[in-house]
Short mmCIF file of C-alpha atoms in Angstrom, two decimals:
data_model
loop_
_atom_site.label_atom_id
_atom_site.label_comp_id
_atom_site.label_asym_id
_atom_site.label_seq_id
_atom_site.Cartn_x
_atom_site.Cartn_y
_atom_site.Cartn_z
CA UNK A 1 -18.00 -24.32 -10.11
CA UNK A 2 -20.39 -22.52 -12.59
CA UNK A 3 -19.09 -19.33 -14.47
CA UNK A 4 -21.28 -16.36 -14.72
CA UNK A 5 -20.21 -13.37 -17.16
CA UNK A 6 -21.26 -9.66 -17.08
CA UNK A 7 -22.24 -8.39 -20.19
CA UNK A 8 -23.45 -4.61 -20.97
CA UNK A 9 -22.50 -1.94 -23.10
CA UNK A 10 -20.03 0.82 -22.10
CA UNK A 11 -19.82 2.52 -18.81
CA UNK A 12 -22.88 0.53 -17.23
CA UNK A 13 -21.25 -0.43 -13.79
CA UNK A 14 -20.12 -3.90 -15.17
CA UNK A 15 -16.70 -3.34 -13.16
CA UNK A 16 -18.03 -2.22 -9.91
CA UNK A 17 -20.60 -5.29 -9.80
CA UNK A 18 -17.57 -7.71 -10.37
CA UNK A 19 -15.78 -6.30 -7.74
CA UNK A 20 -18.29 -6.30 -5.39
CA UNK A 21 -19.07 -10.02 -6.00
CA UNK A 22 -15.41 -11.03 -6.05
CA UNK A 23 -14.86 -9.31 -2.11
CA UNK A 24 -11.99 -6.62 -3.32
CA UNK A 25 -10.48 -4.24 -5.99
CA UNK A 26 -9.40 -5.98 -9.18
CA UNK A 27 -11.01 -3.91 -12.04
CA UNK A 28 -10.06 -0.53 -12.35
CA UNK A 29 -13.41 1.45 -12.33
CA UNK A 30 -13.58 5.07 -13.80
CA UNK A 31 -16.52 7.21 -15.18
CA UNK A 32 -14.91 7.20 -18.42
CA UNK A 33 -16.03 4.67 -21.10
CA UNK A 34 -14.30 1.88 -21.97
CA UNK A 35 -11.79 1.61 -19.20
CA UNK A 36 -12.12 -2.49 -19.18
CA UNK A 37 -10.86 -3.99 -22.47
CA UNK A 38 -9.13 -7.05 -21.54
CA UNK A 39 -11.71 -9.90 -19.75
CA UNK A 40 -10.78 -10.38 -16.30
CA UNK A 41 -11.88 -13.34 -14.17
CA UNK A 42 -12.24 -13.92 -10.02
CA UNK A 43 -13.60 -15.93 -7.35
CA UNK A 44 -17.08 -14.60 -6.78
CA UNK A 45 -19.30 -15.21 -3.78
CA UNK A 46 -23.19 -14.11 -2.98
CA UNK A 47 -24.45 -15.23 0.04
CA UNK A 48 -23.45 -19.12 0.16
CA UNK A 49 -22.94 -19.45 -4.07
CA UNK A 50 -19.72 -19.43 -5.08
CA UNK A 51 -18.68 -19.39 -8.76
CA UNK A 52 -15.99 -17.78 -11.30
CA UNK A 53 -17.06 -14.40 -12.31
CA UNK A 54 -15.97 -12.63 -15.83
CA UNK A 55 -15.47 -8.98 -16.07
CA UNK A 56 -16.00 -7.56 -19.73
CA UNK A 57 -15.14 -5.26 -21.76
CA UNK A 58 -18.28 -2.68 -22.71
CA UNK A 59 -20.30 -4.24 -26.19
CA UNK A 60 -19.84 -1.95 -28.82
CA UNK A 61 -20.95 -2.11 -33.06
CA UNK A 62 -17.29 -2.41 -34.76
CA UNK A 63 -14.93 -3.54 -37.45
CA UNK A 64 -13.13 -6.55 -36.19
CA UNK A 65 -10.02 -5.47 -36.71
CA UNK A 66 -10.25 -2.22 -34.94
CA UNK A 67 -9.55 -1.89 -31.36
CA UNK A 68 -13.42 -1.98 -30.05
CA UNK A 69 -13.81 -5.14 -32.88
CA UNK A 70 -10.82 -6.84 -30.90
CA UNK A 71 -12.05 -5.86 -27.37
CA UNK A 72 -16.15 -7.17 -28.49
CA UNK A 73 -14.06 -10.64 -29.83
CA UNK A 74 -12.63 -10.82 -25.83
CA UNK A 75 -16.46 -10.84 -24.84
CA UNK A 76 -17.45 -13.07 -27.37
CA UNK A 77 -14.67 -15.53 -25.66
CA UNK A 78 -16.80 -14.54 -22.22
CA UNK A 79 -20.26 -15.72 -23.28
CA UNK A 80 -19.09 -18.75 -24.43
CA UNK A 81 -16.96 -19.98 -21.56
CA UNK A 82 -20.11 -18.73 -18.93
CA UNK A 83 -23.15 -20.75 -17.56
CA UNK A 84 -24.44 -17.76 -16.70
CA UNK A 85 -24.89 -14.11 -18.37
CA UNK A 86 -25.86 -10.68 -16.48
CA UNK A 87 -26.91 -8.30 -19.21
CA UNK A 88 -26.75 -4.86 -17.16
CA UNK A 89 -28.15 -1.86 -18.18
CA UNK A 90 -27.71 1.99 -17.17
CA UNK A 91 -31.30 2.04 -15.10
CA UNK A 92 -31.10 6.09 -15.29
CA UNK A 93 -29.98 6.07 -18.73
CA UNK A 94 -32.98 3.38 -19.57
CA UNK A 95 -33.35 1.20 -22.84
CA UNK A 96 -31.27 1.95 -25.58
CA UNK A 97 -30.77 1.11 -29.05
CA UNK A 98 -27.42 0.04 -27.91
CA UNK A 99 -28.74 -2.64 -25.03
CA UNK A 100 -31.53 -3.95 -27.76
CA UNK A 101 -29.21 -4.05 -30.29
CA UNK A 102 -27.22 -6.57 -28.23
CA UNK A 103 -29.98 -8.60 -26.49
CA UNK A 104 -31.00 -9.87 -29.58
CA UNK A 105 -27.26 -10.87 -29.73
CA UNK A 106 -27.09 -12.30 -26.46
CA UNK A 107 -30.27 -14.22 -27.53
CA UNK A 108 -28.67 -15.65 -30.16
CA UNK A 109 -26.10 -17.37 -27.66
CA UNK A 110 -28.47 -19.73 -26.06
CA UNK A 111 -27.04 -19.06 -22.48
CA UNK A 112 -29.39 -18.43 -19.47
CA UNK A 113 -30.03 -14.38 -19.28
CA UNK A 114 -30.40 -12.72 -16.18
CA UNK A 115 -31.29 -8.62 -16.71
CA UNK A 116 -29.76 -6.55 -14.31
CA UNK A 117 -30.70 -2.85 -13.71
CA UNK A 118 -27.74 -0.83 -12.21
CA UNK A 119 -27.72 2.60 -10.33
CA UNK A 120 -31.18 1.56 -9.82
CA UNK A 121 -31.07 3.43 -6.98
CA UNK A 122 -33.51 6.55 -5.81
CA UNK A 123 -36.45 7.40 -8.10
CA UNK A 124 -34.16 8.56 -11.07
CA UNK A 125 -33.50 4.85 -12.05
CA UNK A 126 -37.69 3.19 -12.04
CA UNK A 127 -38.06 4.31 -15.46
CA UNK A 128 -35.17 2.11 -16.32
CA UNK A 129 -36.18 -0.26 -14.45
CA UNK A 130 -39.75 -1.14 -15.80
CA UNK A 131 -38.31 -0.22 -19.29
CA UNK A 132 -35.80 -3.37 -18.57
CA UNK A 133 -39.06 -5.59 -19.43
CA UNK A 134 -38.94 -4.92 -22.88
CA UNK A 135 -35.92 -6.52 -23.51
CA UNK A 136 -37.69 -9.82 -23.07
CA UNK A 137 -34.94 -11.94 -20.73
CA UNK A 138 -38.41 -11.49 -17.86
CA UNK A 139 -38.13 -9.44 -14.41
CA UNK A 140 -35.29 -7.24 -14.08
CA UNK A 141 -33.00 -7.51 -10.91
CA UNK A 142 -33.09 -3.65 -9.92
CA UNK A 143 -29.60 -3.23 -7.95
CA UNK A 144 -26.55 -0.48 -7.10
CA UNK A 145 -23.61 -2.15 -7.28
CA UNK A 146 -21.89 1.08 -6.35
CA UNK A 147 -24.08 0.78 -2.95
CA UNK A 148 -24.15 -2.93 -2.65
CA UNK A 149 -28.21 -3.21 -3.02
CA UNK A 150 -30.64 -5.32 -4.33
CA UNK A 151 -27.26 -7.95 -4.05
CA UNK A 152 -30.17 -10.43 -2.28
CA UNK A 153 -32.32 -10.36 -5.11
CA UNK A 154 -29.44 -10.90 -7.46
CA UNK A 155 -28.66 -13.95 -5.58
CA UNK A 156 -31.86 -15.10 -5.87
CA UNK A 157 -32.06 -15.01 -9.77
CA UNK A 158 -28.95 -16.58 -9.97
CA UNK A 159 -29.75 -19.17 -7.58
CA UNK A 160 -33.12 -19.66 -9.36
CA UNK A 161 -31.03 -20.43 -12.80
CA UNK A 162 -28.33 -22.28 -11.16
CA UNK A 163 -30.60 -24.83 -9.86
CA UNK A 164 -32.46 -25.19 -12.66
CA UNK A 165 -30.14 -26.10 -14.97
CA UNK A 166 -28.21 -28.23 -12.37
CA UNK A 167 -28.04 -32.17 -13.84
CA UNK A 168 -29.18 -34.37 -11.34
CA UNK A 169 -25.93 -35.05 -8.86
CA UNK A 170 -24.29 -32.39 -10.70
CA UNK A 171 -22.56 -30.23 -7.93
CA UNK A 172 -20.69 -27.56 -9.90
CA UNK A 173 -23.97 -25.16 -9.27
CA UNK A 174 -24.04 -26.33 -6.13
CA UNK A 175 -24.20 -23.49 -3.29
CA UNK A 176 -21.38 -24.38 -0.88
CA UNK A 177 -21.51 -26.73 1.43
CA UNK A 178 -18.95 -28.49 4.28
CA UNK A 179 -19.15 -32.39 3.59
CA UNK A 180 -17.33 -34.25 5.95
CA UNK A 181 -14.40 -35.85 5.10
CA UNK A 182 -13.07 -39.61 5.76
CA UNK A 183 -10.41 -39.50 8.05
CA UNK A 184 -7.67 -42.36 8.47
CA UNK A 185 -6.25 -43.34 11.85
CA UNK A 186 -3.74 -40.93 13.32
CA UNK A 187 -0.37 -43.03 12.46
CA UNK A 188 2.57 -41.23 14.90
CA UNK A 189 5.45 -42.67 13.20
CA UNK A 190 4.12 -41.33 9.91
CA UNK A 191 6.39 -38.49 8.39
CA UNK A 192 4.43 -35.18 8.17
CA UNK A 193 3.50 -33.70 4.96
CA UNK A 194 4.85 -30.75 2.85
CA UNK A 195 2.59 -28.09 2.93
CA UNK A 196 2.18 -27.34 -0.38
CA UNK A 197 2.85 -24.23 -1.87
CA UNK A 198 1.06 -22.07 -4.46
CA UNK A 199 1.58 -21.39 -7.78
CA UNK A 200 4.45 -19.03 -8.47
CA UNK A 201 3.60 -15.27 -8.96
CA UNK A 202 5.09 -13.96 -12.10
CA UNK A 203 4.68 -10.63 -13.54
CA UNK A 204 5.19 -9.47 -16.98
CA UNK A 205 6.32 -5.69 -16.60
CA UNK A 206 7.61 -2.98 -19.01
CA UNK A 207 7.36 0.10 -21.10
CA UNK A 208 4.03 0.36 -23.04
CA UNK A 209 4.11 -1.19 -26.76
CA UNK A 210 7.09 -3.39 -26.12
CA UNK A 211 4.89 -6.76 -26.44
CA UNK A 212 3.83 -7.86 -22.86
CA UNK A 213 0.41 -9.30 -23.76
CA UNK A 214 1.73 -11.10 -27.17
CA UNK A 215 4.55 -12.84 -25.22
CA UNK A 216 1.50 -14.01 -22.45
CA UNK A 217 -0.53 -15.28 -25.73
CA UNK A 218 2.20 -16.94 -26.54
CA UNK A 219 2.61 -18.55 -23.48
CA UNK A 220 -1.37 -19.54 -23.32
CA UNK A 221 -1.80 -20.77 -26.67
CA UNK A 222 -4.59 -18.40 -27.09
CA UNK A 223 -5.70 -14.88 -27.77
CA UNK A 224 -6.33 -14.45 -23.74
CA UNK A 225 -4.65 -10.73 -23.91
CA UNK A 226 -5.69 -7.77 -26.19
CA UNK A 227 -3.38 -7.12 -28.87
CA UNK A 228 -2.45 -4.61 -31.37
CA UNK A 229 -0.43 -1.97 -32.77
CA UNK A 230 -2.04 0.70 -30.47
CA UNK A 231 0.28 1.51 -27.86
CA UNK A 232 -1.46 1.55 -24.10
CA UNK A 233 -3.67 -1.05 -24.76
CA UNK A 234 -3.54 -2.67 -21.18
CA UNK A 235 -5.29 -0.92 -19.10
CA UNK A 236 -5.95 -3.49 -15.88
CA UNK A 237 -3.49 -6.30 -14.23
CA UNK A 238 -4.87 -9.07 -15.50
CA UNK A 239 -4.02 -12.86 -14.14
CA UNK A 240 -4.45 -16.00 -15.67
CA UNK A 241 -3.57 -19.35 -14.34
CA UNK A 242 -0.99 -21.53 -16.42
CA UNK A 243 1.02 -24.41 -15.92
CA UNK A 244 4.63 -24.67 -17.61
CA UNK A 245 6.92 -28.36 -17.44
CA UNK A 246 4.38 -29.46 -14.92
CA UNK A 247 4.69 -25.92 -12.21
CA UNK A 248 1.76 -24.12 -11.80
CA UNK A 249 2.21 -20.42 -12.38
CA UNK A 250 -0.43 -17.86 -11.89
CA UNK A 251 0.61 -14.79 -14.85
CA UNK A 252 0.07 -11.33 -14.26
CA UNK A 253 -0.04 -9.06 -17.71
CA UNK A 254 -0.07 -5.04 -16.68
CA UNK A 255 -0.18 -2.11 -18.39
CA UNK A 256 3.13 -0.08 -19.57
CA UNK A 257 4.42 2.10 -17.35
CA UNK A 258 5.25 5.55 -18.62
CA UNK A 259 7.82 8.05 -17.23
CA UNK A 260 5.87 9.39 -13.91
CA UNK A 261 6.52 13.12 -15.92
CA UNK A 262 4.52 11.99 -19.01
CA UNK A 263 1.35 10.32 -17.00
CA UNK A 264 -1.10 13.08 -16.60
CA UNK A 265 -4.64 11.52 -17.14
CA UNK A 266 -6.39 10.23 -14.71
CA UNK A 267 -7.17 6.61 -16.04
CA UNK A 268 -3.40 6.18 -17.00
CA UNK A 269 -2.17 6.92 -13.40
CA UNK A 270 -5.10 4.20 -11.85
CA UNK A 271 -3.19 1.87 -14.61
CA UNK A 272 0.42 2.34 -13.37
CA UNK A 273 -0.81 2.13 -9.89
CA UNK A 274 -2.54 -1.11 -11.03
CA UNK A 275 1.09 -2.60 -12.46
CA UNK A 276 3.13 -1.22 -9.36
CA UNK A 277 0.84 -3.35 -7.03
CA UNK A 278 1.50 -6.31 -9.51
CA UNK A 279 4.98 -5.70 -9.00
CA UNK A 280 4.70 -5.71 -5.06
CA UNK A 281 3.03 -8.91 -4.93
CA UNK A 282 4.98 -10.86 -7.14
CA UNK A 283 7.39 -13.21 -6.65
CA UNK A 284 9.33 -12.84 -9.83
CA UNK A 285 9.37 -10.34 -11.99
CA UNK A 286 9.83 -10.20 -15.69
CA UNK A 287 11.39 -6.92 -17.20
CA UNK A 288 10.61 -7.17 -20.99
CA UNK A 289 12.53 -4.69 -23.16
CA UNK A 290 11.96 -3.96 -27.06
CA UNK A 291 15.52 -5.12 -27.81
CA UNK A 292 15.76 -2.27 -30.70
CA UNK A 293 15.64 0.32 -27.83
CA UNK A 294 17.00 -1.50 -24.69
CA UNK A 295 17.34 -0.08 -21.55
CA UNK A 296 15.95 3.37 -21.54
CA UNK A 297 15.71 5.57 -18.42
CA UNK A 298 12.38 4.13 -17.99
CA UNK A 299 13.28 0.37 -17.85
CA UNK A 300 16.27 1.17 -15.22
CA UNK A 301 13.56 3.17 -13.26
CA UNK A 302 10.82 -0.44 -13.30
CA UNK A 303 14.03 -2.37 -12.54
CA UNK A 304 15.26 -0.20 -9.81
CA UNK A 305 11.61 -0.59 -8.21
CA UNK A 306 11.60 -4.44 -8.26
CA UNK A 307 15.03 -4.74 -6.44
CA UNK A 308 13.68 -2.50 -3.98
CA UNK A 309 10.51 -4.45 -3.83
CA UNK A 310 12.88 -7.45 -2.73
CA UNK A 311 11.58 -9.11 -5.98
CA UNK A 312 13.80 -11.50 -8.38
CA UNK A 313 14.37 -10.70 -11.38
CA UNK A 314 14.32 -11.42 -15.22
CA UNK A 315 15.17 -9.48 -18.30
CA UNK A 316 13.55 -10.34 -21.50
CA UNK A 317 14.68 -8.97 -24.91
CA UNK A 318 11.72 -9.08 -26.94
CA UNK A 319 11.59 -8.41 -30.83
CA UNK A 320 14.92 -10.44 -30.95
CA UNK A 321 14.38 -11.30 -34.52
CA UNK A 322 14.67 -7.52 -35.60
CA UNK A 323 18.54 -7.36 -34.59
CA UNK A 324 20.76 -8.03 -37.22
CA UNK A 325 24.00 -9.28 -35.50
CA UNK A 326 22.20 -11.43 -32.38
CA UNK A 327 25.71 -12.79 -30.85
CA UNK A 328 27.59 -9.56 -30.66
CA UNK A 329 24.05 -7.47 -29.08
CA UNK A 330 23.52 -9.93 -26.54
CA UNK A 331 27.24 -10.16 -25.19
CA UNK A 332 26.94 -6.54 -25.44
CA UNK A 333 23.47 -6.00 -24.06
CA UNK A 334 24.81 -8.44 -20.86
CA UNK A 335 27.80 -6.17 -19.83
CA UNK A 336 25.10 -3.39 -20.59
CA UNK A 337 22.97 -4.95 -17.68
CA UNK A 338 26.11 -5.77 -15.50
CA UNK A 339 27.02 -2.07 -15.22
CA UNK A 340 23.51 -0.53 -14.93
CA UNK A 341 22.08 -2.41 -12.55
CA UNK A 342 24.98 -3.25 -9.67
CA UNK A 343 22.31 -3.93 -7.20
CA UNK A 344 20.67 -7.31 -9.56
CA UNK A 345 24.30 -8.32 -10.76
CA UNK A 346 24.49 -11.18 -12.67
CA UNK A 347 20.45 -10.89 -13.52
CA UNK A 348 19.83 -13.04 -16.42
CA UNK A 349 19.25 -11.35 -19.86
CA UNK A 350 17.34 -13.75 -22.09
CA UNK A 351 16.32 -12.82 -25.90
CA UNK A 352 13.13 -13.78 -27.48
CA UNK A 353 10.24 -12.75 -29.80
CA UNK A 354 6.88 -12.90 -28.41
CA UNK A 355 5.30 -13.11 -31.60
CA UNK A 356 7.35 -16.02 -32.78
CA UNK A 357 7.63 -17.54 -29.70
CA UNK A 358 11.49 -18.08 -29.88
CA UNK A 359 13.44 -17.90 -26.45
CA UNK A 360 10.26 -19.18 -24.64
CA UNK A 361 11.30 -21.99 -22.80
CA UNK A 362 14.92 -20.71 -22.19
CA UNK A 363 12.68 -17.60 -20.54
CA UNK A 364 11.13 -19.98 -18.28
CA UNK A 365 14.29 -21.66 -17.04
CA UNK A 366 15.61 -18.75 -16.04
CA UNK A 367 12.95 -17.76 -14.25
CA UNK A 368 12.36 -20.57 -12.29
CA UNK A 369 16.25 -20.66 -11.50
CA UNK A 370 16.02 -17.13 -10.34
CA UNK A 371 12.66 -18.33 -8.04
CA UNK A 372 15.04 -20.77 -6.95
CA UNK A 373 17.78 -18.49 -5.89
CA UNK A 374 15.06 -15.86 -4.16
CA UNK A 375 14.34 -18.66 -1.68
CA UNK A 376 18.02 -19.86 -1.01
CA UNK A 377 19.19 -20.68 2.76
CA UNK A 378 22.43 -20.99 3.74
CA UNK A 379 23.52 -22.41 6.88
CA UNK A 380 24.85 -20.19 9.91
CA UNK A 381 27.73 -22.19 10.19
CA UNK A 382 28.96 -22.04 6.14
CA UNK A 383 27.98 -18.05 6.52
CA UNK A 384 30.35 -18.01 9.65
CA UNK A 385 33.19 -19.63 8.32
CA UNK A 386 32.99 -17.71 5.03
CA UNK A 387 33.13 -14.74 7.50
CA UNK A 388 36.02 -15.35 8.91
CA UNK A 389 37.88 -15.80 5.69
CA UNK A 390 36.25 -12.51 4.68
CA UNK A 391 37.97 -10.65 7.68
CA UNK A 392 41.06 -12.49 7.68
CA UNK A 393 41.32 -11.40 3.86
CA UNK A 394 40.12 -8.04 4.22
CA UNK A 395 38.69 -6.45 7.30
CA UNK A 396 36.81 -3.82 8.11
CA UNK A 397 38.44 -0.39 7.87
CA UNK A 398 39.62 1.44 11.06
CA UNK A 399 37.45 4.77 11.84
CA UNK A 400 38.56 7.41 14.00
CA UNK A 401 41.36 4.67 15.12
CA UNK A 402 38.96 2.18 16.16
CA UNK A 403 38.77 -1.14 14.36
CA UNK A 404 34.63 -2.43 13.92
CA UNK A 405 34.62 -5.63 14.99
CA UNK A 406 32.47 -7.82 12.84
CA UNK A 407 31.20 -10.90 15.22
CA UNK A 408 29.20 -13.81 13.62
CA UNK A 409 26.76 -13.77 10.78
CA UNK A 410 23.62 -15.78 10.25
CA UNK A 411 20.47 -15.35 7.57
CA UNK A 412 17.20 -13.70 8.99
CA UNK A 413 14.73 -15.09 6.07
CA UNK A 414 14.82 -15.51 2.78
CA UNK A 415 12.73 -14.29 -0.45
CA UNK A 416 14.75 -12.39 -0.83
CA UNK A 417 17.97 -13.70 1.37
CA UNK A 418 18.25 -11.18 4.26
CA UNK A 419 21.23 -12.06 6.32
CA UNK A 420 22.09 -9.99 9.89
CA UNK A 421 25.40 -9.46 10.99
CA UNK A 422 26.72 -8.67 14.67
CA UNK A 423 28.52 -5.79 14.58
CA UNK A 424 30.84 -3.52 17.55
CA UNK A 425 29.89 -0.19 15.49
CA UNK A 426 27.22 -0.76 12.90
CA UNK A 427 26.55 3.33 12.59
CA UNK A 428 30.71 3.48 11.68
CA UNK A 429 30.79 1.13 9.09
CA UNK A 430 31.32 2.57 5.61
CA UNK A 431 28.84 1.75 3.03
CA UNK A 432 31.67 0.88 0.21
CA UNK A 433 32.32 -2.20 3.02
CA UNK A 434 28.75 -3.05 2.96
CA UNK A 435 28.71 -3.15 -0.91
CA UNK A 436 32.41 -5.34 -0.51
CA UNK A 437 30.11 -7.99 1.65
CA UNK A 438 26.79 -8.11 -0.86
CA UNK A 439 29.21 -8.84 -3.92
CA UNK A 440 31.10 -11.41 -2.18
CA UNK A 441 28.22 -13.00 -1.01
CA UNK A 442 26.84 -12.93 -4.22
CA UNK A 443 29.75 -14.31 -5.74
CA UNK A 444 30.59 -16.75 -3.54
CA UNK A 445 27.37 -18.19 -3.21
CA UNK A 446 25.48 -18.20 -6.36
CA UNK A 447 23.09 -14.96 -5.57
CA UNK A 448 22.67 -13.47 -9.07
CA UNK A 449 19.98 -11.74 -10.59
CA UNK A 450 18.41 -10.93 -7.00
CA UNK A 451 18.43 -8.06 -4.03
CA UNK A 452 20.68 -9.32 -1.23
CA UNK A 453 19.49 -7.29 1.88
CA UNK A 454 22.57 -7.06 5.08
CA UNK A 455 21.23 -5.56 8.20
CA UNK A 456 24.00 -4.82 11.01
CA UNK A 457 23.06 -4.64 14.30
CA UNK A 458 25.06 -3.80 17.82
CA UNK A 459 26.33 -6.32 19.35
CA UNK A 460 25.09 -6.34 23.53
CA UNK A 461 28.55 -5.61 25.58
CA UNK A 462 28.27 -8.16 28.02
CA UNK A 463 30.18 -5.81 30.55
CA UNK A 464 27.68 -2.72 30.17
CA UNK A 465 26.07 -1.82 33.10
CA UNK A 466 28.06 -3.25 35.95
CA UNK A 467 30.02 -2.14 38.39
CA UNK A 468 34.07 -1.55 38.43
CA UNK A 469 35.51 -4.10 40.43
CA UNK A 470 37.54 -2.29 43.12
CA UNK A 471 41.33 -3.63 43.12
#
């Protein structure tokens, strides 16, 4: 599969072509400049071509080591790793300095060109258009990605390219195509086969400027994320594909979430929406604090969300190496996370430093025996008997003189564990009993650093509904 990368200067459209040719809402588009800074890949499709698209961030002149130097460096890493560039311009806006200022950059790179004209749409944008020829990459591909038009001649163009720098047999700019597969004999007695699974969802989470996208770096062996002192740099969810002691994981970096009371802007909002979705399609979750100023109101509030979410759950202490006695602040920093968040008990607290990389792989392990955990099953009949030592050591209370009657247990699903219990008066059953049950199940059977969801139900009275026998 080819890789084609769009490349334009600020507040061109760049975002809303990439997620029109990737089928859904990844980027984060806004009219203000500069909203994408990170590069963000997907699975594009136009007509029957199907290839990995890059979304950049907006080409601007800067120092290096300024934020728009950093966030020109991420495209940089774009044009290299594509087949294929789309150099979009602002068709109402027309030619500027800015776009020939970086054409003869994109010259420079050798890769095929293809110029695209956005909000070409309506008379406003054929100035634009014909002024596109000057740029010298040949005829323009006048679209709206806003609208979805002029996507056919777009496919064209990049069909046009893809084939012509296709090696003989090469398939990987190949449109799509079903070949059929050999088949062996159908065996009977053959087992049947695991379906497999797919890579683990992990999301990094936290407060903004407490090192997110370093620790991801880190983890890649490469400047992937967008770094710096600024705080806020993240603006979009971005995922990346990794594999760690031979399990694929697919990494999810998102932007810090500010107290709801301190977002006002517009942009920031789409950004915390951005990481709550991360959050709610996760599978595990990693909380990363700045271990100089752990646990804020803030942190509770993310972790409070991800139990609710029915996620598992993982607290890194990042900027470890900045605490001067380690062994007395973690043992601290443990019964810290033991008290403040009952409903996660016994959720592990690991310390590291994303920069250094210390804590990494003791990180991982705990996160993948936490993804263990969220997909535990247990038996109806080891739940049952461990119910009835429950009840003979401490039943339910009596309410208004009635005993509740608690009458066999079993598990409902798992990720996270639900469990459903039979119960005479679910609606009478005080919620300090509930809480009794989750602990002891958690206790009793290993369920830390997860939510543990019980759901009672009435139990049908066999004896409802018919008629007195007359003596």
């Amino acid at each position: 599969m080819f890789t084609v990368a769009i490349i334009g200067r600020p507040n061109v459209g760049k975002s809303t072509l990439f997620n029109r040719l990737v089928g859904k809402r990844l980027a984060l588009v806004d009219d203000t400049p500069g909203v994408t800074r990170d590069r963000r890949s997907g699975d594009g499709k136009i007509g029957d071509i199907s290839f990995n698209v890059i979304d950049t961030a907006g080409l601007e002149e800067a120092n290096i080591e300024s934020l728009e130097g950093r966030m020109r460096a991420q495209t940089e890493a774009a044009i290299l790793e594509a087949d294929i560039c789309l150099f979009m311009i602002d068709a109402r806006a027309g030619v500027t300095p800015v776009d020939e200022h970086f054409a003869d950059f994109l010259r420079l790179s050798a890769k095929p060109i293809i110029p695209v004209a956005n909000k070409a749409e309506g008379k406003k944008g054929e100035a634009g258009y014909y002024e596109a020829y000057r740029l010298g990459f040949g005829e323009p591909v006048p679209i709206s990605a806003e609208h979805g038009e002029g996507m056919a001649d777009l496919y064209q163009a990049i069909r046009i390219i893809s084939e012509a720098d296709r090696p003989e047999g090469d398939k990987a700019f190949a449109p799509d195509a079903i070949e059929p597969e050999e088949q062996e004999p159908f065996d009977p007695d053959a087992p049947a086969e695991e379906k497999p699974r797919g890579p683990m969802q992990l999301a990094v989470v936290g407060r903004p400027n407490v090192g997110k996208s370093t620790f991801i770096n880190h983890l890649l062996g490469e400047e992937r994320m967008l770094t710096g002192p600024e705080a806020g740099i993240t603006r979009d969810t971005i995922s990346v594909d990794w594999i760690w002691d031979d399990n694929p994981i697919r990494l999810f970096d998102t932007a810090g979430m500010r107290r709801k009371a301190k977002v006002q802007e517009k942009l920031e909002r789409l950004s915390v929406s951005d990481s709550l979705r991360a959050i709610q399609f996760a599978q595990i979750v990693v909380v990363m604090l700045d271990a100089t100023m752990p646990f804020e109101k803030q942190d509770l509030q993310i972790a409070a969300l991800i139990a609710r979410e029915g996620r598992g759950c993982v607290i890194a202490l990042n900027k470890w190496d900045l605490i001067e006695d380690p062994d007395a602040a973690l043992k601290e920093l443990r019964l810290e996370a033991t008290r403040l968040l009952p409903q996660m008990r016994g959720v592990p607290v690991v310390p590291i430093s994303g920069l250094a990389g210390n804590g990494i792989d003791q990180l991982m392990k705990a996160v993948f025996h936490v993804y263990k955990t969220w997909n535990a099953r247990i038996s109806t009949a080891k739940l049952n008997r461990w119910l009835d030592g429950i009840l003979n050591h401490h039943p339910p209370p009596a309410v208004s003189g009635r005993r509740i009657k608690l009458r066999y247990m079993t598990q409902s699903k798992t990720r996270p564990p639900t469990f459903f219990v039979s119960c005479s008066r679910p609606e009478a059953l005080p919620a300090a009993y509930e809480r009794y049950l989750i602990n002891a199940l958690r206790d009793d059977f290993k369920l830390m650093g997860i939510p543990i969801r019980l759901m009672f139900r009435k139990g049908e009275n066999p004896y409802e509904g018919r008629a007195k026998r007359k003596s």
